[in-house]
Amino acid sequence: MTMGRIGTAAVRVVDAFAATVQDLGRTGYEQLGVNRSGASDTFSARAANILVGNAVDAPLLEIADSAFAFETEDEVVVAVTGARAEVTVDGTVRLPRWEAIRIPASRILRIAAPEAGYRTYLAFAGGVQADTLLGSVSPLPARSFDNPVPAGTRLEIGPRRGAPLPRGAGESLAPLAEQLLSRSTIAVMQTAQAAMFADMARLYTEPFTMSPRSNAVGARFDGATPVRVDDTEITSRSVPIGSVEIPSSGELIALLRGRLITAGYPIPAVIARADLDAVAQLRPGAVVRFAPIDEDAARWRVFHQESALRRLLELRENA
Amino acid sequence: MPHRTAPVVEPLGDSYVLVTFTDPSEEERWLRAHTLCRAVDAAGVPGIVSTYAAYDTLLVEYDILRLDSSTLVALVGGMLRAASPEDEAWVASTALYRLPVLYGGDVERVAADIGLAPAEFVELHSSEPIRIRCRGVGGSLMMSNPRAVPQIGRLPSPVIRDNRVGEVNIAGRQCSLGFSTGRATTGWLNIGRTPADVAGARESSALFRPGDRIVIEPIAADDWSDHRGRPVAVEGADL
């Protein structure tokens, strides 16, 4: 299987289980019923692209809780971010993550299954060539559109746009990268719809355990949830990415970027934008607590994250 | 403009504001939500990321680093106060589609639930043009049933079903025309399917817009192949 069009370099995938081509998804098609989708951890995905000199939304690989390996046909420049996983070349040389690395031709790069976190991101300088639908390579299940990367795929890499960042440039991201993978408290903002529930305090006092039934649509948690007491029928409306739904007692769903555009459940709280990437990196079995945050604090945390990425981009522009 | 109820405007998290209209008339709630959506889109406010108007709501997504919820709530309030009857004139110039539908699927069960024979249900369901309220998952057309159709119960327990393009589904007071393929979990009932080529139009922003009306024209099974793959007849679309 060969993916994409004519590239300037290529690699052949030799080991893969749950890898897909992703970008930042689709914005502007909401009124046609199309959800955002895209990389679940956008911080790690954007960082990987910036490190190798790509546009922040260039197509890259998202590898979910599994190992991945490829053999280079030509020299490529890559960056691995997201979940903590050992990265080696030819089985011996260990490579740093969160850094642009040049890999010569005829080498095998292997990313092990994650030790911490759930989704690993692999960017190639030049971006991965893949089919698009509505301007994005990211899967859109409602349209049976997918870009899986099974073993045997020959990935074509596009022409490089900018120079990769020099060694050490990604070190400034290390504290944020670690926080992404070790978050045990998730910040939420309560909404007026919380009035439809009894025992809302449980959301902030009880532990919640990430369920293996989670996916890119929603992170599911088991725990002692608040209880819905107002069963007024809610007409379908669009719901935020990050919405907390409690479809039945004991079950809580945090909607991620793959969330469907409309829903009919009440939304008693919404996860802070700054914590959505950390939720996408939780592993099944992870125990978290939810904590309230106000708008000013939520904005500051987004600013802090975006500043780190902006500084990397500035490094590139000033190089 | 007749006296109207002030909508509920509430932040949902740090990146969204939801506007919910509570006027007594369903038609009015929907029209106000979509008219406001058009006004917000036309205003081109820096920092607004997306808008989505549904049956009686408008969800506005914004970038927290460029806007804040109180500014956005104030902007929406200003737009609502500045609204005039002319703003709603767009709804008078919407398109009308004639959609052939072969009723079937769960139609006997749906009809029986509301005490009708299948043929009576088909006649009632296709008795008047129905408006597209919004575009749902996969681009599906979300509509309201003709007013004379009673509330239809959802499946007591959702089922996993293979979707086919062109299916007409029903639940509550809503019905939909699906564009999705693939498996999905649903509590809706299927009452038929159109043989017309609707998939080709699903990504057009000029076709099947909110406000456009659909006239369902029931067909017999023998007529399916005559209609299969043919474009939908449309009047008044601004193509």
Coordinates of C-alpha atoms in Angstrom, one line a residue:
Chain A
M1 CA 0.0 0.0 0.0
T2 CA 1.3 3.4 -0.9
M3 CA -0.2 6.5 0.7
G4 CA -0.4 9.9 -0.9
R5 CA 1.1 11.4 -4.0
I6 CA 4.6 12.2 -5.1
G7 CA 6.9 12.9 -2.2
T8 CA 10.5 13.9 -1.9
A9 CA 11.3 11.1 0.5
A10 CA 9.7 7.9 1.6
V11 CA 9.6 5.5 4.5
R12 CA 8.2 2.0 4.8
V13 CA 6.2 1.1 7.9
V14 CA 7.3 -2.2 9.3
D15 CA 5.4 -2.3 12.6
A16 CA 2.1 -0.6 13.4
F17 CA -1.1 -1.3 15.3
A18 CA -3.1 1.9 15.8
A19 CA -1.5 4.7 13.8
T20 CA -3.4 7.3 11.7
V21 CA -2.5 10.4 9.8
Q22 CA -3.8 13.5 11.5
D23 CA -3.7 17.2 11.4
L24 CA -5.6 19.8 13.4
G25 CA -9.0 18.7 11.9
R26 CA -11.8 20.7 10.3
T27 CA -12.8 24.2 11.3
G28 CA -15.5 26.1 9.4
Y29 CA -17.7 23.1 8.4
E30 CA -19.7 23.0 11.6
Q31 CA -22.8 24.2 9.9
L32 CA -22.6 21.3 7.5
G33 CA -22.6 18.9 10.5
V34 CA -18.9 18.3 10.4
N35 CA -17.0 17.9 13.7
R36 CA -13.5 19.2 14.5
S37 CA -11.6 15.9 14.9
G38 CA -7.9 16.0 14.3
A39 CA -5.0 15.2 16.6
S40 CA -6.4 14.5 20.1
D41 CA -3.4 16.2 21.9
T42 CA -2.9 19.3 19.8
F43 CA 0.0 20.7 21.9
S44 CA 2.1 17.6 21.2
A45 CA 1.1 17.5 17.5
R46 CA 1.8 21.2 16.9
A47 CA 5.1 21.0 18.8
A48 CA 6.3 18.1 16.7
N49 CA 5.5 20.0 13.5
I50 CA 7.2 23.2 14.7
L51 CA 10.4 21.2 15.7
V52 CA 10.8 19.8 12.2
G53 CA 10.1 23.0 10.4
N54 CA 6.5 22.3 9.2
A55 CA 3.4 24.4 9.4
V56 CA 1.7 23.7 12.8
D57 CA -1.1 21.9 11.0
A58 CA 0.9 19.7 8.7
P59 CA -0.2 16.0 8.4
L60 CA 1.7 13.8 11.0
L61 CA 1.1 10.4 12.6
E62 CA -0.8 9.8 15.8
I63 CA 0.1 6.5 17.4
A64 CA -2.4 5.3 20.0
D65 CA -1.0 3.2 22.9
S66 CA 1.1 1.0 20.7
A67 CA 4.6 0.5 19.1
F68 CA 5.5 1.8 15.7
A69 CA 8.5 1.3 13.4
F70 CA 9.5 2.3 9.9
E71 CA 12.5 1.9 7.6
T72 CA 13.8 4.9 5.8
E73 CA 14.3 4.8 2.0
D74 CA 15.8 8.3 2.0
E75 CA 17.1 10.6 4.7
V76 CA 14.3 12.1 6.8
V77 CA 14.0 14.5 9.7
V78 CA 11.6 13.5 12.4
A79 CA 10.4 14.6 15.8
V80 CA 8.6 12.4 18.4
T81 CA 6.3 14.0 21.0
G82 CA 3.3 13.2 23.1
A83 CA 3.3 10.0 25.2
R84 CA 6.6 8.9 26.9
A85 CA 8.1 6.1 24.8
E86 CA 11.5 4.8 24.0
V87 CA 12.7 5.8 20.5
T88 CA 15.6 3.9 19.0
V89 CA 17.4 3.6 15.6
D90 CA 18.5 0.2 14.4
G91 CA 17.6 -1.2 17.9
T92 CA 20.6 0.3 19.6
V93 CA 20.8 4.1 19.5
R94 CA 18.4 5.8 21.8
L95 CA 17.0 9.1 20.5
P96 CA 15.6 12.1 22.4
R97 CA 12.0 13.0 22.1
W98 CA 10.8 16.6 21.6
E99 CA 13.7 17.3 19.3
A100 CA 14.3 17.3 15.5
I101 CA 16.5 14.3 14.5
R102 CA 18.0 13.5 11.1
I103 CA 17.7 9.8 10.2
P104 CA 19.8 8.6 7.2
A105 CA 18.5 6.3 4.6
S106 CA 18.1 2.5 5.3
R107 CA 17.7 2.8 9.0
I108 CA 14.9 1.5 11.2
L109 CA 13.4 3.9 13.7
R110 CA 11.3 2.2 16.4
I111 CA 8.9 3.9 18.8
A112 CA 8.0 1.6 21.7
A113 CA 4.6 1.4 23.3
P114 CA 4.1 4.3 25.7
E115 CA 5.4 4.1 29.3
A116 CA 3.3 7.2 30.2
G117 CA 0.6 8.9 28.3
Y118 CA -1.5 7.3 25.5
R119 CA -0.8 9.0 22.2
T120 CA 2.6 9.5 20.5
Y121 CA 3.1 12.0 17.7
L122 CA 5.6 11.5 14.8
A123 CA 6.2 14.4 12.5
F124 CA 8.3 14.2 9.3
A125 CA 9.9 17.4 7.9
G126 CA 7.8 18.1 4.8
G127 CA 4.7 16.4 6.3
V128 CA 3.1 13.1 5.4
Q129 CA 1.3 12.9 2.1
A130 CA -2.3 11.6 2.5
D131 CA -5.8 12.0 1.1
T132 CA -7.9 14.8 2.4
L133 CA -11.6 15.3 2.9
L134 CA -12.9 18.9 3.5
G135 CA -9.4 20.2 3.7
S136 CA -8.1 17.7 6.4
V137 CA -6.4 14.3 6.5
S138 CA -8.0 13.4 9.8
P139 CA -10.5 10.5 10.0
L140 CA -14.2 11.4 9.8
P141 CA -16.1 8.2 10.7
A142 CA -19.5 9.6 9.7
R143 CA -18.2 9.8 6.2
S144 CA -16.3 6.5 6.3
F145 CA -13.1 8.6 5.8
D146 CA -10.0 7.3 7.4
N147 CA -6.2 7.4 6.9
P148 CA -4.9 4.4 8.8
V149 CA -1.2 3.5 8.6
P150 CA -0.9 -0.3 8.9
A151 CA 2.4 -2.2 8.6
G152 CA 3.5 -2.3 5.0
T153 CA 2.4 1.2 4.2
R154 CA 4.9 3.3 2.1
L155 CA 4.6 6.8 3.4
E156 CA 5.5 9.6 1.0
I157 CA 7.0 12.7 2.7
G158 CA 6.4 16.1 1.1
P159 CA 8.9 18.8 0.3
R160 CA 10.4 20.6 3.3
R161 CA 9.2 24.1 4.0
G162 CA 11.5 25.4 6.7
A163 CA 14.7 24.3 8.5
P164 CA 14.3 22.1 11.6
L165 CA 15.0 23.6 14.9
P166 CA 18.5 23.0 16.3
R167 CA 19.3 20.5 19.0
G168 CA 18.1 21.5 22.4
A169 CA 15.4 23.9 21.1
G170 CA 12.6 21.6 22.4
E171 CA 14.0 21.6 26.0
S172 CA 11.9 24.6 26.9
L173 CA 8.8 22.4 26.4
A174 CA 9.9 19.8 28.8
P175 CA 7.9 21.0 31.9
L176 CA 4.7 21.3 29.9
A177 CA 5.4 18.0 28.2
E178 CA 5.7 16.3 31.6
Q179 CA 2.6 18.0 32.9
L180 CA 0.6 16.6 30.0
L181 CA 1.4 13.1 31.0
S182 CA 1.0 13.4 34.8
R183 CA -2.2 15.3 35.2
S184 CA -4.3 13.9 38.0
T185 CA -6.5 17.0 38.4
I186 CA -8.6 18.2 35.5
A187 CA -9.9 21.8 35.6
V188 CA -13.6 22.3 34.7
M189 CA -16.0 25.2 34.6
Q190 CA -19.5 24.5 35.9
T191 CA -22.4 25.6 33.8
A192 CA -26.0 26.7 34.6
Q193 CA -27.1 23.2 33.5
A194 CA -25.6 21.8 36.7
A195 CA -28.9 22.8 38.3
M196 CA -30.4 19.7 36.5
F197 CA -28.3 17.5 38.8
A198 CA -28.3 16.6 42.5
D199 CA -25.0 16.2 44.5
M200 CA -23.0 18.3 42.0
A201 CA -20.3 18.4 44.7
R202 CA -19.4 14.8 43.9
L203 CA -17.8 16.0 40.7
Y204 CA -15.2 17.7 42.8
T205 CA -14.9 15.3 45.7
E206 CA -15.0 11.9 44.2
P207 CA -12.3 10.1 42.2
F208 CA -13.1 9.1 38.6
T209 CA -11.4 6.2 36.8
M210 CA -10.7 6.4 33.0
S211 CA -12.5 3.6 31.2
P212 CA -11.0 1.4 28.4
R213 CA -14.1 2.3 26.3
S214 CA -12.7 5.8 25.7
N215 CA -11.9 7.0 22.2
A216 CA -11.3 10.1 20.2
V217 CA -15.0 11.0 20.5
G218 CA -15.0 10.9 24.3
A219 CA -13.0 10.0 27.4
R220 CA -15.2 7.8 29.6
F221 CA -14.9 7.7 33.4
D222 CA -16.5 5.5 36.0
G223 CA -17.2 7.0 39.5
A224 CA -19.8 8.3 41.9
T225 CA -21.3 11.0 39.5
P226 CA -23.8 13.7 40.3
V227 CA -27.3 12.4 39.7
R228 CA -29.6 13.9 37.1
V229 CA -32.9 14.9 38.8
D230 CA -34.4 17.1 36.1
D231 CA -35.4 14.9 33.1
T232 CA -36.7 17.8 30.9
E233 CA -36.2 16.7 27.3
I234 CA -33.4 18.7 25.7
T235 CA -33.7 19.5 22.0
S236 CA -30.6 18.6 20.0
R237 CA -28.1 21.4 20.0
S238 CA -24.4 21.8 19.4
V239 CA -22.2 21.1 22.4
P240 CA -18.6 22.2 23.3
I241 CA -15.5 20.2 22.8
G242 CA -14.7 19.4 26.5
S243 CA -18.4 19.0 27.5
V244 CA -18.9 16.8 30.5
E245 CA -22.0 14.5 30.0
I246 CA -23.5 12.1 32.6
P247 CA -25.7 9.8 30.5
S248 CA -26.4 7.6 33.5
S249 CA -25.5 7.4 37.1
G250 CA -21.9 6.3 37.5
E251 CA -20.8 7.1 34.0
L252 CA -19.2 10.4 32.9
I253 CA -18.1 11.3 29.4
A254 CA -15.7 14.1 28.6
L255 CA -16.2 14.9 24.9
L256 CA -13.0 15.3 22.9
R257 CA -12.3 16.8 19.5
G258 CA -14.0 13.9 17.7
R259 CA -17.3 14.7 19.5
L260 CA -20.4 14.7 17.3
I261 CA -21.7 18.2 16.4
T262 CA -25.0 17.9 18.2
A263 CA -26.2 16.1 21.3
G264 CA -29.2 16.0 23.6
Y265 CA -27.7 15.5 27.1
P266 CA -27.3 18.3 29.7
I267 CA -23.8 19.7 30.1
P268 CA -23.2 20.4 33.8
A269 CA -19.5 21.3 33.3
V270 CA -17.0 21.9 30.6
I271 CA -13.3 21.0 30.8
A272 CA -10.9 23.9 30.5
R273 CA -9.3 24.2 27.1
A274 CA -5.8 24.0 28.7
D275 CA -6.6 20.5 30.0
L276 CA -8.1 18.9 27.0
D277 CA -4.7 17.6 25.7
A278 CA -3.9 16.1 29.1
V279 CA -7.3 14.3 29.1
A280 CA -6.4 12.8 25.6
Q281 CA -3.2 11.5 27.2
L282 CA -4.9 9.6 30.1
R283 CA -4.6 5.9 30.1
P284 CA -7.4 3.5 31.0
G285 CA -7.3 3.0 34.7
A286 CA -6.0 6.5 35.4
V287 CA -7.6 8.1 38.4
V288 CA -8.4 11.8 38.2
R289 CA -10.2 14.4 40.1
F290 CA -12.1 17.4 38.7
A291 CA -11.5 20.9 40.1
P292 CA -13.2 24.2 39.4
I293 CA -11.3 26.9 37.6
D294 CA -12.4 30.5 36.8
E295 CA -12.2 32.1 33.4
D296 CA -9.1 34.2 34.2
A297 CA -7.1 31.2 35.5
A298 CA -8.2 29.2 32.5
R299 CA -7.1 31.9 30.1
W300 CA -3.7 32.2 31.8
R301 CA -3.1 28.5 31.4
V302 CA -3.9 28.6 27.7
F303 CA -1.7 31.7 27.3
H304 CA 1.2 29.8 29.1
Q305 CA 0.9 26.9 26.7
E306 CA 0.5 28.9 23.6
S307 CA 3.5 31.1 24.6
A308 CA 5.7 28.1 24.7
L309 CA 4.8 27.1 21.2
R310 CA 5.0 30.7 20.0
R311 CA 8.6 31.0 21.3
L312 CA 9.5 27.9 19.4
L313 CA 8.1 29.4 16.2
E314 CA 10.0 32.6 16.9
L315 CA 13.2 30.7 17.2
R316 CA 12.6 29.3 13.8
E317 CA 11.7 32.7 12.2
N318 CA 14.9 34.2 13.8
A319 CA 17.1 31.4 12.7
Chain B
M1 CA -41.8 43.0 15.7
P2 CA -44.1 41.2 18.1
H3 CA -43.1 41.0 21.7
R4 CA -40.5 38.4 22.2
T5 CA -39.0 36.5 25.0
A6 CA -35.4 37.4 25.9
P7 CA -33.1 34.4 25.2
V8 CA -30.9 32.8 27.8
V9 CA -27.3 33.6 27.1
E10 CA -24.8 31.5 29.1
P11 CA -21.1 30.7 28.9
L12 CA -20.3 27.0 28.5
G13 CA -16.7 26.6 29.7
D14 CA -13.9 29.0 28.6
S15 CA -14.5 28.9 24.9
Y16 CA -18.2 28.8 24.2
V17 CA -21.4 30.8 24.7
L18 CA -24.8 29.2 24.2
V19 CA -27.8 31.3 23.3
T20 CA -31.2 29.5 23.9
F21 CA -34.4 31.0 22.6
T22 CA -37.5 30.3 24.7
D23 CA -40.3 31.8 22.7
P24 CA -43.6 29.8 22.7
S25 CA -43.5 29.0 19.0
E26 CA -41.0 26.4 17.7
E27 CA -40.9 28.2 14.4
E28 CA -40.0 31.5 16.1
R29 CA -37.3 30.0 18.3
W30 CA -35.7 28.4 15.3
L31 CA -35.9 31.5 13.1
R32 CA -34.4 33.8 15.8
A33 CA -31.5 31.3 16.4
H34 CA -30.6 31.2 12.7
T35 CA -31.1 34.9 12.2
L36 CA -28.8 35.6 15.0
C37 CA -26.3 33.1 13.7
R38 CA -26.3 34.8 10.3
A39 CA -25.8 38.2 12.1
V40 CA -22.8 36.9 14.1
D41 CA -21.3 35.3 11.0
A42 CA -21.7 38.5 9.0
A43 CA -20.2 40.7 11.7
G44 CA -16.9 38.9 11.3
V45 CA -16.0 39.4 15.0
P46 CA -12.2 38.7 15.5
G47 CA -11.7 35.8 17.8
I48 CA -15.0 33.9 16.9
V49 CA -13.9 30.4 15.8
S50 CA -17.3 28.8 14.8
T51 CA -21.0 29.1 15.1
Y52 CA -23.8 26.5 15.0
A53 CA -27.5 27.2 15.1
A54 CA -29.7 24.2 15.8
Y55 CA -33.5 24.0 16.6
D56 CA -33.7 26.7 19.3
T57 CA -30.0 27.5 20.1
L58 CA -26.9 29.1 18.8
L59 CA -23.5 27.9 20.0
V60 CA -20.7 30.4 19.5
E61 CA -17.1 29.1 19.9
Y62 CA -14.4 31.7 20.6
D63 CA -10.6 32.0 21.2
I64 CA -10.1 32.8 24.9
L65 CA -6.9 34.6 24.0
R66 CA -8.8 37.0 21.7
L67 CA -12.2 37.4 23.4
D68 CA -13.8 36.8 26.7
S69 CA -17.2 35.5 27.6
S70 CA -18.5 38.8 29.0
T71 CA -17.5 40.7 25.8
L72 CA -19.1 38.0 23.7
V73 CA -22.3 38.0 25.8
A74 CA -22.5 41.8 25.5
L75 CA -21.9 41.6 21.7
V76 CA -24.7 39.1 21.3
G77 CA -27.0 41.2 23.5
G78 CA -26.3 44.2 21.3
M79 CA -27.0 42.3 18.1
L80 CA -30.3 41.1 19.6
R81 CA -31.3 44.6 20.5
A82 CA -30.4 45.9 17.0
A83 CA -32.4 43.1 15.2
S84 CA -35.1 44.3 12.9
P85 CA -37.9 42.4 11.1
E86 CA -35.9 42.8 7.8
D87 CA -33.2 40.6 9.3
E88 CA -35.6 37.7 9.0
A89 CA -36.5 38.2 5.4
W90 CA -34.0 35.6 4.3
V91 CA -36.4 32.8 5.3
A92 CA -38.9 33.9 2.6
S93 CA -36.4 33.2 -0.2
T94 CA -35.4 29.7 0.7
A95 CA -35.3 26.8 -1.8
L96 CA -37.8 24.0 -2.1
Y97 CA -36.8 20.4 -2.9
R98 CA -39.0 17.6 -4.1
L99 CA -37.7 14.4 -2.6
P100 CA -39.0 11.0 -3.8
V101 CA -39.2 8.7 -0.8
L102 CA -40.0 5.0 -0.6
Y103 CA -41.6 4.6 2.8
G104 CA -40.7 1.3 4.5
G105 CA -38.4 0.1 7.3
D106 CA -40.0 0.6 10.7
V107 CA -43.0 2.5 9.2
E108 CA -45.6 -0.1 10.3
R109 CA -44.3 0.0 13.8
V110 CA -44.3 3.8 13.9
A111 CA -47.8 4.0 12.4
A112 CA -49.1 1.4 14.9
D113 CA -47.6 3.3 17.8
I114 CA -49.7 6.3 17.0
G115 CA -52.8 4.3 16.0
L116 CA -52.7 4.7 12.3
A117 CA -52.5 2.4 9.3
P118 CA -49.2 2.6 7.4
A119 CA -50.8 4.4 4.5
E120 CA -52.4 7.0 6.8
F121 CA -49.1 7.7 8.4
V122 CA -47.4 8.1 5.0
E123 CA -50.1 10.5 3.9
L124 CA -49.8 12.5 7.1
H125 CA -46.0 12.6 7.1
S126 CA -45.8 13.8 3.5
S127 CA -48.8 16.2 3.9
E128 CA -46.8 19.5 4.0
P129 CA -43.4 20.9 3.2
I130 CA -41.0 20.5 6.1
R131 CA -38.1 22.8 6.9
I132 CA -34.5 21.9 7.3
R133 CA -33.7 23.1 10.8
C134 CA -29.9 22.4 10.8
R135 CA -27.4 19.9 9.5
G136 CA -26.6 17.1 11.9
V137 CA -23.9 14.4 12.1
G138 CA -22.4 13.6 8.8
G139 CA -24.3 16.5 7.2
S140 CA -27.7 14.9 7.7
L141 CA -30.8 17.1 7.3
M142 CA -32.4 17.7 10.7
M143 CA -36.1 18.6 10.2
S144 CA -39.3 18.8 12.2
N145 CA -42.2 16.5 11.3
P146 CA -45.4 18.1 9.9
R147 CA -47.3 19.5 12.9
A148 CA -50.1 16.9 12.6
V149 CA -47.7 14.0 13.2
P150 CA -47.8 13.1 16.9
Q151 CA -44.7 12.6 19.0
I152 CA -42.9 9.4 18.0
G153 CA -41.1 7.4 20.7
R154 CA -37.4 6.6 20.4
L155 CA -36.2 3.1 20.6
P156 CA -36.2 2.1 24.3
S157 CA -32.6 1.0 24.0
P158 CA -30.3 2.4 21.2
V159 CA -29.2 -0.1 18.5
I160 CA -26.2 -0.4 16.3
R161 CA -27.2 0.0 12.7
D162 CA -25.5 0.3 9.3
N163 CA -26.4 3.7 7.8
R164 CA -27.1 4.1 4.1
V165 CA -27.2 7.4 2.3
G166 CA -30.7 8.8 1.8
E167 CA -32.4 7.2 4.8
V168 CA -35.3 9.0 6.4
N169 CA -35.4 8.5 10.2
I170 CA -37.8 9.7 12.9
A171 CA -37.7 10.4 16.6
G172 CA -39.8 12.6 18.8
R173 CA -41.0 15.5 16.7
Q174 CA -38.0 15.4 14.5
C175 CA -37.1 13.6 11.3
S176 CA -33.9 13.5 9.4
L177 CA -32.4 12.6 6.0
G178 CA -29.1 10.9 6.5
F179 CA -26.0 11.2 4.4
S180 CA -23.8 9.0 6.6
T181 CA -22.5 5.6 5.8
G182 CA -21.0 3.1 8.3
R183 CA -22.1 1.8 11.6
A184 CA -23.6 4.1 14.3
T185 CA -25.6 3.8 17.5
T186 CA -29.0 5.3 17.3
G187 CA -32.4 5.4 19.0
W188 CA -34.1 6.7 15.9
L189 CA -36.5 4.6 13.7
N190 CA -36.1 4.3 10.0
I191 CA -39.2 5.1 7.9
G192 CA -37.9 5.0 4.4
R193 CA -35.2 6.0 1.9
T194 CA -34.9 8.3 -1.1
P195 CA -33.4 6.8 -4.3
A196 CA -32.4 10.3 -5.5
D197 CA -28.8 11.4 -5.6
V198 CA -28.5 13.4 -2.4
A199 CA -24.9 12.5 -1.5
G200 CA -23.5 14.7 -4.2
A201 CA -25.0 17.8 -2.6
R202 CA -24.0 17.2 1.0
E203 CA -20.9 19.4 1.0
S204 CA -22.4 22.2 -1.0
S205 CA -23.0 25.3 1.1
A206 CA -25.7 26.3 -1.5
L207 CA -27.9 23.2 -1.2
F208 CA -29.9 21.9 1.7
R209 CA -29.4 25.0 3.8
P210 CA -31.2 25.6 7.1
G211 CA -34.6 27.1 6.2
D212 CA -34.9 25.3 2.9
R213 CA -38.1 23.2 2.6
I214 CA -38.5 19.6 1.6
V215 CA -41.7 18.2 0.0
I216 CA -41.7 14.4 0.4
E217 CA -43.3 12.7 -2.6
P218 CA -44.0 9.0 -1.6
I219 CA -43.2 6.6 -4.4
A220 CA -44.0 2.9 -4.9
A221 CA -41.4 0.2 -4.8
D222 CA -41.8 -0.3 -8.6
D223 CA -40.8 3.3 -9.2
W224 CA -37.5 3.1 -7.2
S225 CA -35.3 2.4 -10.3
D226 CA -36.9 5.3 -12.2
H227 CA -35.7 7.7 -9.5
R228 CA -32.4 6.1 -8.6
G229 CA -29.4 8.3 -8.9
R230 CA -31.4 11.2 -10.3
P231 CA -30.7 14.7 -8.9
V232 CA -33.3 16.2 -6.5
A233 CA -35.7 18.7 -8.1
V234 CA -35.1 22.1 -6.6
E235 CA -36.9 25.4 -6.9
G236 CA -35.4 28.7 -5.8
A237 CA -31.8 27.7 -4.8
D238 CA -29.2 30.4 -5.4
L239 CA -26.8 28.2 -7.3

